[in-house]
Amino acid sequence: MAQLDKTFPTNDCAMCIVSPKLVEAGRHPNIDLIINSTIEEVKGTAGDFQVVIRKKSLYINPDKCTGCGVCAQQCPVESIDLFNERLAKCKATYVKYPQAVPLLFSINRDECIGCGICQGVCKAGAVEYEREDQVVELNVGAIVLAPGFDEFNPEQLKVYGYGEYKNVVTSIEFERILSASGPY
Ligand SMILES: Cc1cc2nc3c(=O)[nH]c(=O)nc-3n(C[C@H](O)[C@H](O)[C@H](O)COP(=O)(O)OP(=O)(O)OC[C@H]3O[C@@H](n4cnc5c(N)ncnc54)[C@H](O)[C@@H]3O)c2cc1C
Ligand code: SF4
Ligand code: SF4
C-alpha cells in the first residue's frame, strides 16, 4: 500500500490513507511493532501460543536512532532502491521509505564498504556495526496472518517486451513512476 500512488476507488493518495494508521498503530499502548524479524517457531494452542521471534540486526540501535537521516546523506555507497522497484538508488544506510513507522534506519551489510562515516556523523551514537540478532519469545493468545501476495514478475515469461523496452512496465513500477515521492 505504501508503494501505491493514488488508489481506486476514491483516487486518494495512498500514503495519505496509510500514514495516519501507521502513526496510530505506532503510538498505541497495546501494540508493539516488531520489524525486520522472522518467526522461528510457534508452539502451543489457541489461547496460549509461544512464538520465537528473531529480530534481525539493523546494525543501528533502534532505541537510539532518531530517524534524522544524516547517516544516509553522508554514506558514499549507492545501492538499489527496492521500495522504488529498482528504478532509483538508495544509500547503504537507509530507511525503507520516508514515512515508515517506526522511522529507523538500517545498514545494508551486503553493500556497505565499512568506511565508518555513518558512525562518525551519527550524533545519537546509534550505529553499531557489530550489533547481533536478538531472539525473543512471546506468549500470545491468538495469531493473525496477513502476508498479502507478491506481484507477478513478468521477466519469467518474456512477453510484451518487458525487460527489453523501457516503456513496458508493471503496474507497481508505474505506481512508483507516478508517485510525487518516486524516482521521477
Ligand atoms: C500495483 C497495485 C495497485 C493497486 N491499486 C489498488 C487500488 O487502487 N485500490 C485498492 O483498493 N487496492 C489496490 N491494490 C491492492 C492493495 O494494495 C492490496 O490489496 C493490499 O495492499 C493488500 O494488503 P495486505 O495487508 O493484505 O497485504 P500486503 O500489502 O501485501 O502486505 C503483506 C505484508 O506481509 C509481509 N509478509 C509476507 N510474508 C511474510 C512473512 N513470511 N513474514 C513477515 N512478513 C511477511 C509482506 O512483506 C507485506 O509487507 C493494488 C495493488 C497493486 C499491486
Ligand atoms: S543512525 Fe544516527 S544518523 Fe542515522 S538516522 Fe539514526 S540517529 Fe540519524
Ligand atoms: S559504513 Fe557502510 S553504511 Fe556507513 S557510511 Fe560507510 S558504506 Fe555507508
mmCIF file of C-alpha atoms and ligand atoms in Angstrom:
data_model
loop_
_atom_site.group_PDB
_atom_site.id
_atom_site.type_symbol
_atom_site.label_atom_id
_atom_site.label_comp_id
_atom_site.label_asym_id
_atom_site.label_seq_id
_atom_site.Cartn_x
_atom_site.Cartn_y
_atom_site.Cartn_z
ATOM 1 C CA MET A 1 0.000 0.000 0.000
ATOM 2 C CA ALA A 2 2.792 2.431 0.878
ATOM 3 C CA GLN A 3 4.189 1.988 -2.650
ATOM 4 C CA LEU A 4 0.965 2.992 -4.366
ATOM 5 C CA ASP A 5 0.328 6.496 -5.670
ATOM 6 C CA LYS A 6 -3.415 7.210 -5.915
ATOM 7 C CA THR A 7 -5.857 4.469 -5.104
ATOM 8 C CA PHE A 8 -9.122 3.254 -6.562
ATOM 9 C CA PRO A 9 -11.998 3.985 -5.967
ATOM 10 C CA THR A 10 -11.605 7.446 -4.366
ATOM 11 C CA ASN A 11 -8.320 8.429 -6.043
ATOM 12 C CA ASP A 12 -6.955 9.334 -2.615
ATOM 13 C CA CYS A 13 -3.211 9.466 -2.146
ATOM 14 C CA ALA A 14 -2.241 6.053 -0.751
ATOM 15 C CA MET A 15 0.242 7.491 1.764
ATOM 16 C CA CYS A 16 -2.456 9.932 2.989
ATOM 17 C CA ILE A 17 -4.643 6.935 3.786
ATOM 18 C CA VAL A 18 -1.980 4.748 5.313
ATOM 19 C CA SER A 19 0.195 7.287 7.232
ATOM 20 C CA PRO A 20 -2.346 8.158 9.966
ATOM 21 C CA LYS A 21 -2.978 4.446 10.508
ATOM 22 C CA LEU A 22 0.742 3.746 10.785
ATOM 23 C CA VAL A 23 1.176 6.567 13.290
ATOM 24 C CA GLU A 24 -1.866 5.419 15.261
ATOM 25 C CA ALA A 25 -0.540 1.853 15.428
ATOM 26 C CA GLY A 26 2.936 3.144 16.288
ATOM 27 C CA ARG A 27 1.774 5.038 19.369
ATOM 28 C CA HIS A 28 -0.946 2.637 20.539
ATOM 29 C CA PRO A 29 -0.132 1.439 24.079
ATOM 30 C CA ASN A 30 -1.243 -2.114 23.285
ATOM 31 C CA ILE A 31 0.641 -2.525 20.015
ATOM 32 C CA ASP A 32 4.336 -3.429 19.770
ATOM 33 C CA LEU A 33 5.658 -3.101 16.236
ATOM 34 C CA ILE A 34 8.379 -5.670 15.635
ATOM 35 C CA ILE A 35 10.023 -5.003 12.277
ATOM 36 C CA ASN A 36 12.705 -6.792 10.244
ATOM 37 C CA SER A 37 12.034 -10.036 12.079
ATOM 38 C CA THR A 38 11.205 -13.646 11.335
ATOM 39 C CA ILE A 39 9.129 -16.120 13.270
ATOM 40 C CA GLU A 40 11.328 -19.125 14.011
ATOM 41 C CA GLU A 41 8.931 -21.309 15.951
ATOM 42 C CA VAL A 42 5.313 -21.441 17.099
ATOM 43 C CA LYS A 43 4.312 -23.802 19.896
ATOM 44 C CA GLY A 44 1.132 -24.230 21.946
ATOM 45 C CA THR A 45 -2.528 -23.920 21.097
ATOM 46 C CA ALA A 46 -5.138 -21.183 20.642
ATOM 47 C CA GLY A 47 -5.195 -19.024 23.757
ATOM 48 C CA ASP A 48 -1.645 -19.969 24.726
ATOM 49 C CA PHE A 49 0.955 -19.789 21.930
ATOM 50 C CA GLN A 50 4.690 -19.423 22.448
ATOM 51 C CA VAL A 51 6.237 -17.622 19.484
ATOM 52 C CA VAL A 52 10.001 -17.452 18.976
ATOM 53 C CA ILE A 53 10.955 -14.303 17.035
ATOM 54 C CA ARG A 54 14.346 -13.429 15.595
ATOM 55 C CA LYS A 55 14.752 -9.668 15.471
ATOM 56 C CA LYS A 56 17.327 -9.300 12.730
ATOM 57 C CA SER A 57 20.005 -6.743 13.370
ATOM 58 C CA LEU A 58 19.603 -3.341 11.716
ATOM 59 C CA TYR A 59 23.243 -2.604 12.701
ATOM 60 C CA ILE A 60 21.684 0.530 14.173
ATOM 61 C CA ASN A 61 20.361 0.645 17.730
ATOM 62 C CA PRO A 62 16.564 1.121 17.421
ATOM 63 C CA ASP A 63 16.389 2.646 20.919
ATOM 64 C CA LYS A 64 18.855 5.390 19.942
ATOM 65 C CA CYS A 65 18.082 6.099 16.259
ATOM 66 C CA THR A 66 16.048 9.311 15.839
ATOM 67 C CA GLY A 67 15.481 8.785 12.105
ATOM 68 C CA CYS A 68 17.290 12.047 11.292
ATOM 69 C CA GLY A 69 18.780 10.529 8.103
ATOM 70 C CA VAL A 70 22.214 12.178 8.393
ATOM 71 C CA CYS A 71 23.923 8.775 8.026
ATOM 72 C CA ALA A 72 22.214 8.237 4.653
ATOM 73 C CA GLN A 73 23.105 11.755 3.461
ATOM 74 C CA GLN A 74 26.780 11.076 4.129
ATOM 75 C CA CYS A 75 27.047 7.407 3.072
ATOM 76 C CA PRO A 76 29.146 7.195 -0.138
ATOM 77 C CA VAL A 77 27.595 3.924 -1.363
ATOM 78 C CA GLU A 78 24.678 3.777 -3.779
ATOM 79 C CA SER A 79 22.626 0.606 -3.799
ATOM 80 C CA ILE A 80 19.401 -0.470 -5.487
ATOM 81 C CA ASP A 81 16.218 1.009 -4.011
ATOM 82 C CA LEU A 82 13.753 -1.880 -3.762
ATOM 83 C CA PHE A 83 10.946 0.357 -2.477
ATOM 84 C CA ASN A 84 11.149 2.228 -5.791
ATOM 85 C CA GLU A 85 11.124 -1.085 -7.691
ATOM 86 C CA ARG A 86 14.817 -0.794 -8.637
ATOM 87 C CA LEU A 87 14.095 2.455 -10.546
ATOM 88 C CA ALA A 88 16.208 4.531 -8.156
ATOM 89 C CA LYS A 89 19.257 4.300 -5.941
ATOM 90 C CA CYS A 90 19.464 4.495 -2.172
ATOM 91 C CA LYS A 91 22.382 4.531 0.221
ATOM 92 C CA ALA A 92 23.820 1.556 2.106
ATOM 93 C CA THR A 93 22.288 3.078 5.255
ATOM 94 C CA TYR A 94 18.665 3.652 4.506
ATOM 95 C CA VAL A 95 15.065 3.644 5.676
ATOM 96 C CA LYS A 96 12.583 1.637 3.631
ATOM 97 C CA TYR A 97 10.561 4.769 2.798
ATOM 98 C CA PRO A 98 10.477 8.283 4.302
ATOM 99 C CA GLN A 99 7.155 7.889 6.163
ATOM 100 C CA ALA A 100 7.989 4.451 7.637
ATOM 101 C CA VAL A 101 6.832 3.710 11.182
ATOM 102 C CA PRO A 102 8.924 3.201 13.214
ATOM 103 C CA LEU A 103 11.325 5.537 11.441
ATOM 104 C CA LEU A 104 14.501 3.517 11.905
ATOM 105 C CA PHE A 105 17.482 3.433 9.604
ATOM 106 C CA SER A 106 19.392 0.233 8.936
ATOM 107 C CA ILE A 107 22.622 -0.727 7.233
ATOM 108 C CA ASN A 108 22.627 -2.972 4.174
ATOM 109 C CA ARG A 109 25.700 -5.027 5.069
ATOM 110 C CA ASP A 110 25.863 -6.553 1.560
ATOM 111 C CA GLU A 111 26.503 -3.092 0.104
ATOM 112 C CA CYS A 112 28.317 -1.377 2.997
ATOM 113 C CA ILE A 113 32.068 -0.859 2.391
ATOM 114 C CA GLY A 114 32.751 -0.301 6.104
ATOM 115 C CA CYS A 115 34.062 3.239 5.680
ATOM 116 C CA GLY A 116 32.846 4.247 9.161
ATOM 117 C CA ILE A 117 31.360 7.595 8.033
ATOM 118 C CA CYS A 118 27.844 6.881 9.325
ATOM 119 C CA GLN A 119 29.147 6.019 12.790
ATOM 120 C CA GLY A 120 31.168 9.232 12.803
ATOM 121 C CA VAL A 121 28.291 11.519 11.813
ATOM 122 C CA CYS A 122 25.550 9.930 13.957
ATOM 123 C CA LYS A 123 25.093 12.304 16.890
ATOM 124 C CA ALA A 124 22.839 9.785 18.663
ATOM 125 C CA GLY A 125 25.609 7.164 18.742
ATOM 126 C CA ALA A 126 23.164 4.684 17.227
ATOM 127 C CA VAL A 127 25.394 2.941 14.652
ATOM 128 C CA GLU A 128 26.573 -0.438 15.950
ATOM 129 C CA TYR A 129 28.300 -2.456 13.212
ATOM 130 C CA GLU A 130 28.681 -5.480 15.490
ATOM 131 C CA ARG A 131 25.078 -5.472 16.697
ATOM 132 C CA GLU A 132 23.693 -9.027 16.645
ATOM 133 C CA ASP A 133 20.238 -10.512 16.074
ATOM 134 C CA GLN A 134 18.037 -10.775 19.153
ATOM 135 C CA VAL A 135 15.846 -13.794 19.770
ATOM 136 C CA VAL A 136 12.770 -13.256 21.961
ATOM 137 C CA GLU A 137 9.885 -15.487 22.992
ATOM 138 C CA LEU A 138 6.355 -14.085 23.242
ATOM 139 C CA ASN A 139 3.332 -15.643 24.869
ATOM 140 C CA VAL A 140 0.233 -14.752 22.836
ATOM 141 C CA GLY A 141 -3.403 -15.810 22.756
ATOM 142 C CA ALA A 142 -4.065 -15.538 19.027
ATOM 143 C CA ILE A 143 -2.194 -15.145 15.751
ATOM 144 C CA VAL A 144 -3.494 -13.315 12.682
ATOM 145 C CA LEU A 145 -1.581 -13.998 9.463
ATOM 146 C CA ALA A 146 -1.816 -11.242 6.829
ATOM 147 C CA PRO A 147 1.033 -11.966 4.390
ATOM 148 C CA GLY A 148 -0.680 -10.473 1.321
ATOM 149 C CA PHE A 149 0.779 -11.512 -2.015
ATOM 150 C CA ASP A 150 3.724 -10.712 -4.253
ATOM 151 C CA GLU A 151 3.171 -9.220 -7.672
ATOM 152 C CA PHE A 152 3.851 -11.453 -10.666
ATOM 153 C CA ASN A 153 7.328 -10.985 -12.135
ATOM 154 C CA PRO A 154 6.870 -10.749 -15.949
ATOM 155 C CA GLU A 155 10.590 -11.322 -16.557
ATOM 156 C CA GLN A 156 9.864 -15.047 -16.234
ATOM 157 C CA LEU A 157 7.530 -15.030 -19.266
ATOM 158 C CA LYS A 158 9.480 -12.778 -21.626
ATOM 159 C CA VAL A 159 6.313 -11.354 -23.207
ATOM 160 C CA TYR A 160 5.210 -7.838 -24.252
ATOM 161 C CA GLY A 161 8.870 -6.816 -24.444
ATOM 162 C CA TYR A 162 9.177 -6.444 -20.678
ATOM 163 C CA GLY A 163 12.865 -6.072 -19.831
ATOM 164 C CA GLU A 164 13.554 -5.186 -23.466
ATOM 165 C CA TYR A 165 11.672 -1.871 -23.824
ATOM 166 C CA LYS A 166 11.974 0.734 -21.081
ATOM 167 C CA ASN A 167 8.360 1.868 -21.538
ATOM 168 C CA VAL A 168 6.907 -1.567 -20.818
ATOM 169 C CA VAL A 169 6.441 -1.537 -17.047
ATOM 170 C CA THR A 170 4.489 -3.423 -14.397
ATOM 171 C CA SER A 171 1.660 -1.697 -12.576
ATOM 172 C CA ILE A 172 3.666 -1.467 -9.340
ATOM 173 C CA GLU A 173 6.568 0.138 -11.271
ATOM 174 C CA PHE A 174 4.031 2.530 -12.817
ATOM 175 C CA GLU A 175 2.783 3.439 -9.314
ATOM 176 C CA ARG A 176 6.325 4.471 -8.346
ATOM 177 C CA ILE A 177 6.790 6.341 -11.650
ATOM 178 C CA LEU A 178 3.575 8.324 -10.951
ATOM 179 C CA SER A 179 4.386 8.969 -7.293
ATOM 180 C CA ALA A 180 5.395 12.511 -6.310
ATOM 181 C CA SER A 181 7.951 10.954 -3.942
ATOM 182 C CA GLY A 182 9.048 8.381 -6.520
ATOM 183 C CA PRO A 183 12.162 8.133 -8.700
ATOM 184 C CA TYR A 184 10.951 10.779 -11.200
HETATM 185 C C1 LIG B 1 0.047 -2.158 -8.452
HETATM 186 C C2 LIG B 1 -1.090 -2.297 -7.469
HETATM 187 C C3 LIG B 1 -2.080 -1.338 -7.456
HETATM 188 C C4 LIG B 1 -3.147 -1.452 -6.548
HETATM 189 N N1 LIG B 1 -4.092 -0.470 -6.552
HETATM 190 C C5 LIG B 1 -5.120 -0.556 -5.659
HETATM 191 C C6 LIG B 1 -6.133 0.466 -5.630
HETATM 192 O O1 LIG B 1 -6.098 1.422 -6.394
HETATM 193 N N2 LIG B 1 -7.136 0.324 -4.726
HETATM 194 C C7 LIG B 1 -7.204 -0.738 -3.858
HETATM 195 O O2 LIG B 1 -8.152 -0.816 -3.048
HETATM 196 N N3 LIG B 1 -6.255 -1.713 -3.871
HETATM 197 C C8 LIG B 1 -5.214 -1.645 -4.742
HETATM 198 N N4 LIG B 1 -4.271 -2.632 -4.759
HETATM 199 C C9 LIG B 1 -4.413 -3.763 -3.861
HETATM 200 C C10 LIG B 1 -3.950 -3.451 -2.449
HETATM 201 O O3 LIG B 1 -2.711 -2.768 -2.489
HETATM 202 C C11 LIG B 1 -3.794 -4.768 -1.705
HETATM 203 O O4 LIG B 1 -4.978 -5.490 -1.788
HETATM 204 C C12 LIG B 1 -3.477 -4.511 -0.237
HETATM 205 O O5 LIG B 1 -2.288 -3.750 -0.121
HETATM 206 C C13 LIG B 1 -3.311 -5.829 0.479
HETATM 207 O O6 LIG B 1 -2.996 -5.549 1.836
HETATM 208 P P1 LIG B 1 -2.499 -6.681 2.803
HETATM 209 O O7 LIG B 1 -2.145 -6.011 4.066
HETATM 210 O O8 LIG B 1 -3.490 -7.797 2.814
HETATM 211 O O9 LIG B 1 -1.210 -7.309 2.106
HETATM 212 P P2 LIG B 1 0.167 -6.619 1.674
HETATM 213 O O10 LIG B 1 0.012 -5.157 1.443
HETATM 214 O O11 LIG B 1 0.683 -7.479 0.564
HETATM 215 O O12 LIG B 1 1.053 -6.753 2.970
HETATM 216 C C14 LIG B 1 1.521 -8.007 3.419
HETATM 217 C C15 LIG B 1 2.793 -7.779 4.181
HETATM 218 O O13 LIG B 1 3.217 -9.014 4.762
HETATM 219 C C16 LIG B 1 4.598 -9.166 4.572
HETATM 220 N N5 LIG B 1 4.938 -10.603 4.628
HETATM 221 C C17 LIG B 1 4.615 -11.558 3.730
HETATM 222 N N6 LIG B 1 5.098 -12.749 4.133
HETATM 223 C C18 LIG B 1 5.732 -12.532 5.299
HETATM 224 C C19 LIG B 1 6.439 -13.377 6.205
HETATM 225 N N7 LIG B 1 6.577 -14.682 5.974
HETATM 226 N N8 LIG B 1 6.966 -12.825 7.305
HETATM 227 C C20 LIG B 1 6.836 -11.493 7.543
HETATM 228 N N9 LIG B 1 6.182 -10.643 6.737
HETATM 229 C C21 LIG B 1 5.646 -11.159 5.625
HETATM 230 C C22 LIG B 1 4.877 -8.543 3.222
HETATM 231 O O14 LIG B 1 6.221 -8.182 3.097
HETATM 232 C C23 LIG B 1 3.948 -7.331 3.276
HETATM 233 O O15 LIG B 1 4.580 -6.233 3.884
HETATM 234 C C24 LIG B 1 -3.201 -2.546 -5.648
HETATM 235 C C25 LIG B 1 -2.187 -3.498 -5.655
HETATM 236 C C26 LIG B 1 -1.146 -3.389 -6.552
HETATM 237 C C27 LIG B 1 -0.055 -4.427 -6.539
HETATM 238 S S1 SF4 B 2 21.528 6.094 12.712
HETATM 239 FE FE1 SF4 B 2 22.027 8.084 13.605
HETATM 240 S S2 SF4 B 2 22.376 9.458 11.838
HETATM 241 FE FE2 SF4 B 2 21.277 7.630 11.084
HETATM 242 S S3 SF4 B 2 19.096 8.191 11.193
HETATM 243 FE FE3 SF4 B 2 19.572 7.129 13.117
HETATM 244 S S4 SF4 B 2 20.112 8.799 14.530
HETATM 245 FE FE4 SF4 B 2 20.218 9.688 12.467
HETATM 246 S S1 SF4 B 3 29.981 2.322 6.973
HETATM 247 FE FE1 SF4 B 3 28.700 1.459 5.344
HETATM 248 S S2 SF4 B 3 26.631 2.278 5.703
HETATM 249 FE FE2 SF4 B 3 28.080 3.517 6.916
HETATM 250 S S3 SF4 B 3 28.579 5.286 5.586
HETATM 251 FE FE3 SF4 B 3 30.152 3.712 5.187
HETATM 252 S S4 SF4 B 3 29.360 2.487 3.456
HETATM 253 FE FE4 SF4 B 3 27.622 3.693 4.278
#
